[in-house]
PDB file of C-alpha atoms in Angstrom:
ATOM      1  CA  MET A   1      18.668   7.368  -0.606  1.00  0.00           C
ATOM      2  CA  ASN A   2      16.151   4.700   0.404  1.00  0.00           C
ATOM      3  CA  VAL A   3      15.500   6.578   3.669  1.00  0.00           C
ATOM      4  CA  ASN A   4      14.658   9.729   1.664  1.00  0.00           C
ATOM      5  CA  MET A   5      12.384   7.702  -0.661  1.00  0.00           C
ATOM      6  CA  ILE A   6      10.541   6.158   2.295  1.00  0.00           C
ATOM      7  CA  GLY A   7      10.149   9.531   3.966  1.00  0.00           C
ATOM      8  CA  ILE A   8       8.671  10.996   0.828  1.00  0.00           C
ATOM      9  CA  GLY A   9       6.402   7.920   0.560  1.00  0.00           C
ATOM     10  CA  LEU A  10       5.198   8.430   4.103  1.00  0.00           C
ATOM     11  CA  ILE A  11       4.261  12.058   3.376  1.00  0.00           C
ATOM     12  CA  ALA A  12       2.620  11.219   0.107  1.00  0.00           C
ATOM     13  CA  GLY A  13       0.631   8.313   1.606  1.00  0.00           C
ATOM     14  CA  SER A  14      -0.543  10.411   4.509  1.00  0.00           C
ATOM     15  CA  ALA A  15      -1.666  13.205   2.115  1.00  0.00           C
ATOM     16  CA  THR A  16      -3.603  10.723  -0.049  1.00  0.00           C
ATOM     17  CA  ALA A  17      -5.283   9.230   3.019  1.00  0.00           C
ATOM     18  CA  LEU A  18      -6.350  12.619   4.312  1.00  0.00           C
ATOM     19  CA  LEU A  19      -7.762  13.580   0.960  1.00  0.00           C
ATOM     20  CA  CYS A  20      -9.687  10.363   0.673  1.00  0.00           C
ATOM     21  CA  LEU A  21     -10.937  10.319   4.289  1.00  0.00           C
ATOM     22  CA  GLY A  22     -12.332  13.869   3.903  1.00  0.00           C
ATOM     23  CA  VAL A  23     -14.938  12.555   1.453  1.00  0.00           C
ATOM     24  CA  VAL A  24     -16.632  10.756   4.343  1.00  0.00           C
ATOM     25  CA  ALA A  25     -17.779  14.203   5.518  1.00  0.00           C
ATOM     26  CA  GLY A  26     -19.828  14.507   2.337  1.00  0.00           C
ATOM     27  CA  SER A  27     -19.224  18.256   1.716  1.00  0.00           C
ATOM     28  CA  GLY A  28     -18.697  19.691  -1.738  1.00  0.00           C
ATOM     29  CA  LEU A  29     -15.114  20.721  -0.957  1.00  0.00           C
ATOM     30  CA  SER A  30     -14.254  17.204   0.357  1.00  0.00           C
ATOM     31  CA  VAL A  31     -15.392  15.733  -2.959  1.00  0.00           C
ATOM     32  CA  ILE A  32     -13.113  18.079  -4.886  1.00  0.00           C
ATOM     33  CA  LEU A  33     -10.188  17.177  -2.568  1.00  0.00           C
ATOM     34  CA  TYR A  34     -10.957  13.500  -3.211  1.00  0.00           C
ATOM     35  CA  PHE A  35     -10.620  14.057  -6.937  1.00  0.00           C
ATOM     36  CA  LEU A  36      -7.049  15.159  -6.165  1.00  0.00           C
ATOM     37  CA  SER A  37      -6.196  12.253  -3.924  1.00  0.00           C
ATOM     38  CA  ALA A  38      -4.093  10.442  -6.583  1.00  0.00           C
ATOM     39  CA  VAL A  39      -1.761  13.484  -7.115  1.00  0.00           C
ATOM     40  CA  PRO A  40       0.495  12.973  -4.018  1.00  0.00           C
ATOM     41  CA  LEU A  41       1.262   9.337  -4.870  1.00  0.00           C
ATOM     42  CA  MET A  42       1.882  10.258  -8.507  1.00  0.00           C
ATOM     43  CA  VAL A  43       4.268  13.039  -7.527  1.00  0.00           C
ATOM     44  CA  ALA A  44       6.143  10.680  -5.162  1.00  0.00           C
ATOM     45  CA  THR A  45       6.469   7.933  -7.822  1.00  0.00           C
ATOM     46  CA  LEU A  46       7.401  10.308 -10.621  1.00  0.00           C
ATOM     47  CA  GLY A  47       9.983  12.249  -8.659  1.00  0.00           C
ATOM     48  CA  TRP A  48      11.389   9.797  -6.145  1.00  0.00           C
ATOM     49  CA  GLY A  49      10.861   6.446  -7.760  1.00  0.00           C
ATOM     50  CA  PHE A  50       8.852   3.244  -7.340  1.00  0.00           C
ATOM     51  CA  VAL A  51      10.000   2.625  -3.722  1.00  0.00           C
ATOM     52  CA  ALA A  52       8.551   6.015  -2.680  1.00  0.00           C
ATOM     53  CA  GLY A  53       5.290   5.256  -4.536  1.00  0.00           C
ATOM     54  CA  VAL A  54       4.831   1.788  -3.055  1.00  0.00           C
ATOM     55  CA  THR A  55       5.619   3.131   0.429  1.00  0.00           C
ATOM     56  CA  GLY A  56       2.994   5.837  -0.016  1.00  0.00           C
ATOM     57  CA  ALA A  57       0.525   3.353  -1.350  1.00  0.00           C
ATOM     58  CA  ILE A  58       0.921   1.073   1.728  1.00  0.00           C
ATOM     59  CA  VAL A  59       0.694   3.990   4.153  1.00  0.00           C
ATOM     60  CA  ALA A  60      -2.436   5.378   2.467  1.00  0.00           C
ATOM     61  CA  ALA A  61      -4.183   1.936   2.443  1.00  0.00           C
ATOM     62  CA  VAL A  62      -3.391   1.234   6.108  1.00  0.00           C
ATOM     63  CA  ALA A  63      -4.415   4.685   7.233  1.00  0.00           C
ATOM     64  CA  ILE A  64      -7.773   4.507   5.416  1.00  0.00           C
ATOM     65  CA  ALA A  65      -8.483   1.019   6.788  1.00  0.00           C
ATOM     66  CA  ALA A  66      -7.560   2.213  10.314  1.00  0.00           C
ATOM     67  CA  PHE A  67      -9.515   5.444  10.340  1.00  0.00           C
ATOM     68  CA  ALA A  68     -12.485   4.409   8.126  1.00  0.00           C
ATOM     69  CA  ASN A  69     -13.092   0.759   7.362  1.00  0.00           C
ATOM     70  CA  LEU A  70     -11.587  -2.074   5.339  1.00  0.00           C
ATOM     71  CA  GLN A  71     -14.212  -1.962   2.600  1.00  0.00           C
ATOM     72  CA  LEU A  72     -13.462   1.681   1.830  1.00  0.00           C
ATOM     73  CA  ALA A  73      -9.783   1.019   1.974  1.00  0.00           C
ATOM     74  CA  ILE A  74     -10.058  -1.748  -0.625  1.00  0.00           C
ATOM     75  CA  TYR A  75     -12.191   0.444  -2.831  1.00  0.00           C
ATOM     76  CA  ILE A  76      -9.718   3.362  -2.726  1.00  0.00           C
ATOM     77  CA  VAL A  77      -6.758   0.977  -3.269  1.00  0.00           C
ATOM     78  CA  MET A  78      -8.323  -0.300  -6.459  1.00  0.00           C
ATOM     79  CA  THR A  79      -9.628   2.915  -7.872  1.00  0.00           C
ATOM     80  CA  THR A  80      -7.073   5.461  -6.702  1.00  0.00           C
ATOM     81  CA  ILE A  81      -3.899   4.100  -5.012  1.00  0.00           C
ATOM     82  CA  LEU A  82      -3.066   1.336  -7.539  1.00  0.00           C
ATOM     83  CA  PRO A  83      -3.697   3.395 -10.670  1.00  0.00           C
ATOM     84  CA  ALA A  84      -1.763   6.387  -9.241  1.00  0.00           C
ATOM     85  CA  THR A  85       1.290   4.386  -8.404  1.00  0.00           C
ATOM     86  CA  ALA A  86       1.201   2.410 -11.637  1.00  0.00           C
ATOM     87  CA  ALA A  87       0.888   5.610 -13.746  1.00  0.00           C
ATOM     88  CA  GLY A  88       3.926   7.109 -12.093  1.00  0.00           C
ATOM     89  CA  TYR A  89       5.903   3.910 -12.651  1.00  0.00           C
ATOM     90  CA  TRP A  90       4.996   3.677 -16.306  1.00  0.00           C
ATOM     91  CA  MET A  91       5.810   7.317 -16.960  1.00  0.00           C
ATOM     92  CA  ASN A  92       9.319   6.738 -15.557  1.00  0.00           C
ATOM     93  CA  LEU A  93      10.080   3.841 -17.915  1.00  0.00           C
ATOM     94  CA  ALA A  94      12.672   4.431 -20.665  1.00  0.00           C
ATOM     95  CA  ARG A  95      15.268   2.609 -22.672  1.00  0.00           C
ATOM     96  CA  PRO A  96      18.039   3.498 -25.153  1.00  0.00           C
ATOM     97  CA  ALA A  97      16.487   5.018 -28.277  1.00  0.00           C
ATOM     98  CA  GLU A  98      18.705   3.016 -30.654  1.00  0.00           C
ATOM     99  CA  GLU A  99      16.859  -0.167 -29.560  1.00  0.00           C
ATOM    100  CA  ILE A 100      13.818   1.058 -31.443  1.00  0.00           C
ATOM    101  CA  GLY A 101      15.676   2.639 -34.330  1.00  0.00           C
ATOM    102  CA  GLY A 102      16.231   6.001 -32.737  1.00  0.00           C
ATOM    103  CA  PRO A 103      19.405   8.089 -32.481  1.00  0.00           C
ATOM    104  CA  ALA A 104      22.234   6.694 -30.317  1.00  0.00           C
ATOM    105  CA  GLY A 105      22.932   8.251 -26.986  1.00  0.00           C
ATOM    106  CA  GLN A 106      19.338   9.165 -26.329  1.00  0.00           C
ATOM    107  CA  LEU A 107      16.455   7.791 -24.268  1.00  0.00           C
ATOM    108  CA  ALA A 108      13.059   6.708 -25.570  1.00  0.00           C
ATOM    109  CA  TRP A 109      10.325   7.019 -22.929  1.00  0.00           C
ATOM    110  CA  TYR A 110       7.214   4.950 -22.555  1.00  0.00           C
ATOM    111  CA  PRO A 111       4.552   6.530 -24.741  1.00  0.00           C
ATOM    112  CA  LEU A 112       1.884   8.629 -23.028  1.00  0.00           C
ATOM    113  CA  SER A 113      -0.684   6.954 -25.300  1.00  0.00           C
ATOM    114  CA  ASP A 114       0.073   3.482 -23.895  1.00  0.00           C
ATOM    115  CA  VAL A 115      -0.040   4.880 -20.324  1.00  0.00           C
ATOM    116  CA  ILE A 116      -3.591   6.114 -20.931  1.00  0.00           C
ATOM    117  CA  VAL A 117      -4.758   2.815 -22.341  1.00  0.00           C
ATOM    118  CA  ARG A 118      -3.259   0.932 -19.366  1.00  0.00           C
ATOM    119  CA  LEU A 119      -4.888   3.381 -17.019  1.00  0.00           C
ATOM    120  CA  ALA A 120      -8.190   2.801 -18.777  1.00  0.00           C
ATOM    121  CA  ILE A 121      -7.898  -0.972 -18.341  1.00  0.00           C
ATOM    122  CA  ILE A 122      -6.790  -0.816 -14.728  1.00  0.00           C
ATOM    123  CA  THR A 123      -9.610   1.689 -13.930  1.00  0.00           C
ATOM    124  CA  ALA A 124     -12.212  -0.551 -15.534  1.00  0.00           C
ATOM    125  CA  GLY A 125     -10.871  -3.588 -13.665  1.00  0.00           C
ATOM    126  CA  ALA A 126     -11.067  -1.681 -10.386  1.00  0.00           C
ATOM    127  CA  PHE A 127     -14.738  -0.901 -10.832  1.00  0.00           C
ATOM    128  CA  ILE A 128     -15.444  -4.465 -11.942  1.00  0.00           C
ATOM    129  CA  VAL A 129     -13.932  -5.802  -8.744  1.00  0.00           C
ATOM    130  CA  ALA A 130     -15.721  -3.157  -6.735  1.00  0.00           C
ATOM    131  CA  GLY A 131     -18.977  -4.183  -8.373  1.00  0.00           C
ATOM    132  CA  ILE A 132     -18.320  -7.780  -7.359  1.00  0.00           C
ATOM    133  CA  LEU A 133     -17.578  -6.767  -3.819  1.00  0.00           C
ATOM    134  CA  ILE A 134     -20.678  -4.697  -3.277  1.00  0.00           C
ATOM    135  CA  GLY A 135     -22.939  -7.165  -5.142  1.00  0.00           C
ATOM    136  CA  TYR A 136     -23.824  -4.911  -8.085  1.00  0.00           C
ATOM    137  CA  GLY A 137     -27.022  -6.109  -9.697  1.00  0.00           C
ATOM    138  CA  PRO A 138     -30.758  -5.467 -10.171  1.00  0.00           C
ATOM    139  CA  ALA A 139     -31.430  -5.404  -6.423  1.00  0.00           C
ATOM    140  CA  LEU A 140     -28.839  -2.708  -5.822  1.00  0.00           C
ATOM    141  CA  VAL A 141     -29.899  -0.656  -8.807  1.00  0.00           C
ATOM    142  CA  ASP A 142     -33.510  -0.883  -7.730  1.00  0.00           C
ATOM    143  CA  GLU A 143     -32.442   0.509  -4.349  1.00  0.00           C
ATOM    144  CA  LEU A 144     -30.492   3.390  -5.981  1.00  0.00           C
ATOM    145  CA  VAL A 145     -33.376   4.159  -8.296  1.00  0.00           C
ATOM    146  CA  GLY A 146     -35.807   4.204  -5.443  1.00  0.00           C
ATOM    147  CA  GLU A 147     -33.611   6.639  -3.533  1.00  0.00           C
ATOM    148  CA  MET A 148     -33.286   8.883  -6.561  1.00  0.00           C
ATOM    149  CA  ILE A 149     -37.084   8.910  -7.139  1.00  0.00           C
ATOM    150  CA  ALA A 150     -37.637   9.661  -3.433  1.00  0.00           C
ATOM    151  CA  ARG A 151     -35.332  12.663  -3.582  1.00  0.00           C
ATOM    152  CA  LEU A 152     -37.018  13.925  -6.791  1.00  0.00           C
ATOM    153  CA  GLN A 153     -40.373  13.631  -5.089  1.00  0.00           C
ATOM    154  CA  ASP A 154     -39.146  15.533  -2.098  1.00  0.00           C
ATOM    155  CA  ALA A 155     -37.992  18.359  -4.378  1.00  0.00           C
ATOM    156  CA  ASN A 156     -41.215  18.198  -6.443  1.00  0.00           C
ATOM    157  CA  PRO A 157     -44.214  16.523  -4.771  1.00  0.00           C
ATOM    158  CA  GLU A 158     -46.044  16.355  -8.104  1.00  0.00           C
ATOM    159  CA  PHE A 159     -43.295  14.224  -9.645  1.00  0.00           C
ATOM    160  CA  ALA A 160     -44.510  10.651 -10.281  1.00  0.00           C
ATOM    161  CA  PHE A 161     -43.009   7.576 -11.949  1.00  0.00           C
ATOM    162  CA  SER A 162     -45.289   5.012 -13.525  1.00  0.00           C
ATOM    163  CA  PRO A 163     -44.370   1.346 -13.018  1.00  0.00           C
ATOM    164  CA  GLU A 164     -43.331   1.131 -16.646  1.00  0.00           C
ATOM    165  CA  GLY A 165     -41.230   4.275 -16.378  1.00  0.00           C
ATOM    166  CA  ARG A 166     -39.521   3.013 -13.281  1.00  0.00           C
ATOM    167  CA  GLU A 167     -38.724  -0.323 -14.953  1.00  0.00           C
ATOM    168  CA  SER A 168     -37.251   1.505 -18.026  1.00  0.00           C
ATOM    169  CA  PHE A 169     -35.247   3.850 -15.853  1.00  0.00           C
ATOM    170  CA  MET A 170     -33.897   0.928 -13.844  1.00  0.00           C
ATOM    171  CA  ALA A 171     -32.878  -0.917 -17.065  1.00  0.00           C
ATOM    172  CA  PHE A 172     -31.030   2.248 -18.223  1.00  0.00           C
ATOM    173  CA  MET A 173     -29.252   2.740 -14.904  1.00  0.00           C
ATOM    174  CA  THR A 174     -28.147  -0.917 -14.816  1.00  0.00           C
ATOM    175  CA  GLY A 175     -26.028  -0.324 -17.884  1.00  0.00           C
ATOM    176  CA  ALA A 176     -25.227   3.350 -17.337  1.00  0.00           C
ATOM    177  CA  ILE A 177     -23.579   3.060 -13.938  1.00  0.00           C
ATOM    178  CA  PRO A 178     -20.869   0.501 -15.026  1.00  0.00           C
ATOM    179  CA  PHE A 179     -20.215   2.628 -18.116  1.00  0.00           C
ATOM    180  CA  MET A 180     -20.120   6.104 -16.524  1.00  0.00           C
ATOM    181  CA  GLN A 181     -18.153   5.343 -13.371  1.00  0.00           C
ATOM    182  CA  PRO A 182     -14.877   4.215 -15.037  1.00  0.00           C
ATOM    183  CA  ALA A 183     -15.330   6.807 -17.855  1.00  0.00           C
ATOM    184  CA  LEU A 184     -15.520   9.747 -15.505  1.00  0.00           C
ATOM    185  CA  TRP A 185     -12.913   8.422 -13.141  1.00  0.00           C
ATOM    186  CA  LEU A 186     -10.380   7.865 -15.949  1.00  0.00           C
ATOM    187  CA  MET A 187     -10.754  11.613 -16.767  1.00  0.00           C
ATOM    188  CA  VAL A 188     -10.044  12.428 -13.104  1.00  0.00           C
ATOM    189  CA  LEU A 189      -6.926  10.222 -13.126  1.00  0.00           C
ATOM    190  CA  VAL A 190      -5.608  11.601 -16.392  1.00  0.00           C
ATOM    191  CA  GLY A 191      -6.152  15.147 -15.076  1.00  0.00           C
ATOM    192  CA  SER A 192      -4.360  14.179 -11.875  1.00  0.00           C
ATOM    193  CA  LEU A 193      -1.451  12.782 -13.887  1.00  0.00           C
ATOM    194  CA  TYR A 194      -1.148  16.044 -15.866  1.00  0.00           C
ATOM    195  CA  LEU A 195      -1.124  18.012 -12.633  1.00  0.00           C
ATOM    196  CA  ALA A 196       1.381  15.638 -10.972  1.00  0.00           C
ATOM    197  CA  LEU A 197       3.757  15.897 -13.914  1.00  0.00           C
ATOM    198  CA  GLY A 198       3.647  19.703 -13.632  1.00  0.00           C
ATOM    199  CA  ILE A 199       4.344  19.705  -9.929  1.00  0.00           C
ATOM    200  CA  THR A 200       7.188  17.163 -10.236  1.00  0.00           C
ATOM    201  CA  ARG A 201       8.719  19.131 -13.159  1.00  0.00           C
ATOM    202  CA  ALA A 202       8.537  22.367 -11.156  1.00  0.00           C
ATOM    203  CA  SER A 203      10.347  20.647  -8.232  1.00  0.00           C
ATOM    204  CA  GLY A 204      13.203  19.681 -10.544  1.00  0.00           C
ATOM    205  CA  ARG A 205      12.686  15.923  -9.790  1.00  0.00           C
ATOM    206  CA  LEU A 206      11.171  14.883 -13.118  1.00  0.00           C
ATOM    207  CA  THR A 207      13.553  13.117 -15.530  1.00  0.00           C
ATOM    208  CA  ARG A 208      11.039  12.471 -18.281  1.00  0.00           C
ATOM    209  CA  PRO A 209      11.021  15.181 -20.980  1.00  0.00           C
ATOM    210  CA  ARG A 210       7.911  17.293 -21.336  1.00  0.00           C
ATOM    211  CA  ASP A 211       5.192  15.575 -23.393  1.00  0.00           C
ATOM    212  CA  ASP A 212       3.291  17.698 -25.822  1.00  0.00           C
ATOM    213  CA  TRP A 213      -0.083  16.359 -24.799  1.00  0.00           C
ATOM    214  CA  PRO A 214      -2.074  17.724 -27.774  1.00  0.00           C
ATOM    215  CA  THR A 215       0.197  15.706 -30.103  1.00  0.00           C
ATOM    216  CA  ALA A 216       1.194  12.837 -27.802  1.00  0.00           C
ATOM    217  CA  LEU A 217      -2.228  11.815 -26.553  1.00  0.00           C
ATOM    218  CA  ARG A 218      -3.178   9.499 -29.453  1.00  0.00           C
ATOM    219  CA  LEU A 219      -4.251   6.101 -28.246  1.00  0.00           C
ATOM    220  CA  PRO A 220      -2.744   3.035 -29.905  1.00  0.00           C
ATOM    221  CA  ARG A 221      -4.706   0.921 -32.367  1.00  0.00           C
ATOM    222  CA  SER A 222      -4.706  -1.902 -29.835  1.00  0.00           C
ATOM    223  CA  GLY A 223      -7.015   0.248 -27.680  1.00  0.00           C
ATOM    224  CA  ALA A 224      -9.532   0.442 -30.552  1.00  0.00           C
ATOM    225  CA  ILE A 225      -9.460  -3.299 -30.969  1.00  0.00           C
ATOM    226  CA  ILE A 226     -10.078  -3.832 -27.233  1.00  0.00           C
ATOM    227  CA  LEU A 227     -12.888  -1.298 -27.322  1.00  0.00           C
ATOM    228  CA  ALA A 228     -14.525  -3.024 -30.260  1.00  0.00           C
ATOM    229  CA  VAL A 229     -14.441  -6.393 -28.395  1.00  0.00           C
ATOM    230  CA  ALA A 230     -15.661  -4.806 -25.222  1.00  0.00           C
ATOM    231  CA  ILE A 231     -18.671  -3.209 -27.004  1.00  0.00           C
ATOM    232  CA  ALA A 232     -19.576  -6.473 -28.637  1.00  0.00           C
ATOM    233  CA  VAL A 233     -19.395  -8.398 -25.381  1.00  0.00           C
ATOM    234  CA  SER A 234     -21.392  -5.707 -23.541  1.00  0.00           C
ATOM    235  CA  PHE A 235     -24.562  -6.863 -25.279  1.00  0.00           C
ATOM    236  CA  PHE A 236     -24.388 -10.178 -23.332  1.00  0.00           C
ATOM    237  CA  SER A 237     -26.470 -10.247 -20.223  1.00  0.00           C
ATOM    238  CA  GLY A 238     -25.154 -10.835 -16.735  1.00  0.00           C
ATOM    239  CA  PRO A 239     -21.729 -10.130 -15.137  1.00  0.00           C
ATOM    240  CA  ILE A 240     -19.781 -10.632 -18.382  1.00  0.00           C
ATOM    241  CA  GLY A 241     -21.806  -7.988 -20.137  1.00  0.00           C
ATOM    242  CA  LEU A 242     -21.423  -5.521 -17.185  1.00  0.00           C
ATOM    243  CA  ALA A 243     -17.710  -6.105 -17.032  1.00  0.00           C
ATOM    244  CA  ALA A 244     -17.355  -5.475 -20.779  1.00  0.00           C
ATOM    245  CA  THR A 245     -19.462  -2.298 -20.315  1.00  0.00           C
ATOM    246  CA  ALA A 246     -16.987  -1.005 -17.725  1.00  0.00           C
ATOM    247  CA  ILE A 247     -14.094  -1.632 -20.077  1.00  0.00           C
ATOM    248  CA  ALA A 248     -15.907   0.107 -22.911  1.00  0.00           C
ATOM    249  CA  GLY A 249     -16.675   3.102 -20.701  1.00  0.00           C
ATOM    250  CA  ALA A 250     -13.072   3.609 -19.699  1.00  0.00           C
ATOM    251  CA  LEU A 251     -11.808   3.270 -23.280  1.00  0.00           C
ATOM    252  CA  VAL A 252     -14.485   5.558 -24.679  1.00  0.00           C
ATOM    253  CA  SER A 253     -13.329   8.104 -22.149  1.00  0.00           C
ATOM    254  CA  GLY A 254      -9.665   7.639 -23.257  1.00  0.00           C
ATOM    255  CA  PHE A 255     -10.509   8.119 -26.914  1.00  0.00           C
ATOM    256  CA  THR A 256     -12.669  11.144 -26.125  1.00  0.00           C
ATOM    257  CA  LEU A 257      -9.642  12.689 -24.339  1.00  0.00           C
ATOM    258  CA  ALA A 258      -7.608  11.972 -27.403  1.00  0.00           C
ATOM    259  CA  GLY A 259     -10.220  13.768 -29.513  1.00  0.00           C
ATOM    260  CA  PHE A 260      -9.975  16.796 -27.325  1.00  0.00           C
ATOM    261  CA  ALA A 261      -6.186  16.645 -27.749  1.00  0.00           C
ATOM    262  CA  VAL A 262      -6.610  16.756 -31.498  1.00  0.00           C
ATOM    263  CA  PHE A 263      -8.891  19.776 -31.062  1.00  0.00           C
ATOM    264  CA  HIS A 264      -6.220  21.555 -28.982  1.00  0.00           C
ATOM    265  CA  GLU A 265      -3.558  20.729 -31.570  1.00  0.00           C
ATOM    266  CA  ARG A 266      -5.588  21.902 -34.558  1.00  0.00           C
ATOM    267  CA  THR A 267      -6.646  25.157 -32.960  1.00  0.00           C
ATOM    268  CA  ARG A 268      -3.151  26.281 -31.940  1.00  0.00           C
ATOM    269  CA  GLY A 269      -2.438  29.837 -32.982  1.00  0.00           C
ATOM    270  CA  ALA A 270      -5.959  30.386 -34.298  1.00  0.00           C
ATOM    271  CA  PRO A 271      -7.413  33.801 -33.318  1.00  0.00           C
ATOM    272  CA  TRP A 272     -10.809  32.173 -32.660  1.00  0.00           C
ATOM    273  CA  ARG A 273      -9.366  29.544 -30.321  1.00  0.00           C
ATOM    274  CA  PRO A 274     -10.595  31.078 -27.051  1.00  0.00           C
ATOM    275  CA  LEU A 275     -14.123  31.298 -28.384  1.00  0.00           C
ATOM    276  CA  ALA A 276     -13.980  27.738 -29.656  1.00  0.00           C
ATOM    277  CA  MET A 277     -12.678  26.510 -26.276  1.00  0.00           C
ATOM    278  CA  ILE A 278     -15.476  28.277 -24.406  1.00  0.00           C
ATOM    279  CA  THR A 279     -18.163  26.967 -26.804  1.00  0.00           C
ATOM    280  CA  VAL A 280     -16.919  23.369 -26.876  1.00  0.00           C
ATOM    281  CA  TYR A 281     -16.347  22.819 -23.197  1.00  0.00           C
ATOM    282  CA  GLY A 282     -19.410  24.853 -22.219  1.00  0.00           C
ATOM    283  CA  ALA A 283     -21.484  22.508 -24.470  1.00  0.00           C
ATOM    284  CA  VAL A 284     -19.846  19.441 -22.845  1.00  0.00           C
ATOM    285  CA  LEU A 285     -20.708  20.747 -19.378  1.00  0.00           C
ATOM    286  CA  ILE A 286     -24.303  21.227 -20.394  1.00  0.00           C
ATOM    287  CA  THR A 287     -24.643  17.791 -22.082  1.00  0.00           C
ATOM    288  CA  LEU A 288     -22.170  14.956 -22.434  1.00  0.00           C
ATOM    289  CA  ILE A 289     -23.637  14.270 -25.906  1.00  0.00           C
ATOM    290  CA  ALA A 290     -21.547  17.168 -27.094  1.00  0.00           C
ATOM    291  CA  ALA A 291     -18.408  15.059 -26.450  1.00  0.00           C
ATOM    292  CA  LEU A 292     -19.461  12.362 -28.863  1.00  0.00           C
ATOM    293  CA  PRO A 293     -17.828  13.925 -31.960  1.00  0.00           C
ATOM    294  CA  PHE A 294     -14.544  14.111 -30.093  1.00  0.00           C
ATOM    295  CA  PHE A 295     -14.732  10.399 -29.301  1.00  0.00           C
ATOM    296  CA  PHE A 296     -14.878   9.629 -33.028  1.00  0.00           C
ATOM    297  CA  VAL A 297     -12.034  12.105 -33.730  1.00  0.00           C
ATOM    298  CA  GLY A 298      -9.877  10.361 -31.119  1.00  0.00           C
ATOM    299  CA  LEU A 299     -10.871   6.881 -32.395  1.00  0.00           C
ATOM    300  CA  PHE A 300      -9.697   7.668 -35.922  1.00  0.00           C
ATOM    301  CA  ALA A 301      -6.487   9.476 -34.840  1.00  0.00           C
ATOM    302  CA  THR A 302      -4.685   6.504 -33.318  1.00  0.00           C
ATOM    303  CA  SER A 303      -0.848   6.523 -33.155  1.00  0.00           C
ATOM    304  CA  ARG A 304       1.940   6.138 -30.595  1.00  0.00           C
ATOM    305  CA  PRO A 305       4.624   8.826 -30.670  1.00  0.00           C
ATOM    306  CA  VAL A 306       7.543   7.984 -28.404  1.00  0.00           C
ATOM    307  CA  PRO A 307       9.204  10.944 -26.648  1.00  0.00           C
ATOM    308  CA  VAL A 308      12.986  10.958 -27.068  1.00  0.00           C
ATOM    309  CA  SER A 309      15.311  12.987 -24.935  1.00  0.00           C
ATOM    310  CA  PRO A 310      19.135  13.541 -24.958  1.00  0.00           C
ATOM    311  CA  GLY A 311      21.086  11.005 -22.989  1.00  0.00           C
ATOM    312  CA  GLY A 312      23.612  11.702 -20.256  1.00  0.00           C
ATOM    313  CA  GLY A 313      21.110  11.935 -17.399  1.00  0.00           C
ATOM    314  CA  ALA A 314      19.844   9.280 -15.029  1.00  0.00           C
ATOM    315  CA  PRO A 315      19.863   5.742 -16.529  1.00  0.00           C
ATOM    316  CA  PRO A 316      16.546   4.440 -17.719  1.00  0.00           C
ATOM    317  CA  PRO A 317      14.554   2.674 -14.931  1.00  0.00           C
ATOM    318  CA  SER A 318      14.252  -1.035 -15.269  1.00  0.00           C
ATOM    319  CA  GLY A 319      10.938  -2.502 -16.355  1.00  0.00           C
ATOM    320  CA  THR A 320       8.844  -2.780 -19.503  1.00  0.00           C
ATOM    321  CA  PRO A 321      10.497  -0.825 -22.332  1.00  0.00           C
ATOM    322  CA  PRO A 322       8.607   1.685 -24.579  1.00  0.00           C
ATOM    323  CA  ALA A 323       6.499   0.075 -27.241  1.00  0.00           C
ATOM    324  CA  SER A 324       7.821   0.479 -30.815  1.00  0.00           C
ATOM    325  CA  THR A 325       6.012   2.845 -33.104  1.00  0.00           C
TER     326      THR A 325
END
């Protein structure tokens, strides 16, 4: 059994490494493949267990360090490999339902809502550490802003930035980058988890019952408390404020996803649903401001439904039990 797990881990780790190394080429397709790089590790962990996931994580990290460089390997370990393996592990956690007041002979699985919050925290932490390693600060932002302005001027020679405009833009980017990076990457990870669950279920290896995402994706109230603290601390200057901004960005993304889940639930069976979907997601693609109402919807729709499935299957994996509702 362990040999099979290790073999699956080797395959998954190799696939993740290939998907990540392709981004070095810089083509549009390689970027799309990089967005899917967490899926193999998630599938391995969900379907074959923690041993397979850890094996894949080690293989992917070593391969990236060997064929690229150590700095890229550390970055991918923090932002992709660690969250992917952790998400698969959390989704496999279960315990007897009667321990939380449920029916006897059934299993209660770790809530999807808590998994999303943990993913948000670990994603924010990854980008905080990455920022420390690359020395994120005014000097780096000034370099990035200078490169962006140069490219804009190449595209339009008449484009010009006044010194005041450059300073204002630099101040905006200093706060926007730590916020947007974890926010967007959390959405990528959640999308990867949804895809990995579908693949593992189709293979017959998934023991967790199907989560109804439109009703299950409601973040716990603890996430709202953490978000409030992070927003308050983000007004401080320096590294502490930037770290809090990263945490706020990831959690804002999580609550926005919860808001979209509410939208999907409320429009079920409605004849105007397709038109509403096209309008909403089209508006979000045009401007992220259109997602703001969904953030507030998700923020005020906090709960933690725990999926329960009939017993008699595989025993619940050891580890942290599901949180009580």
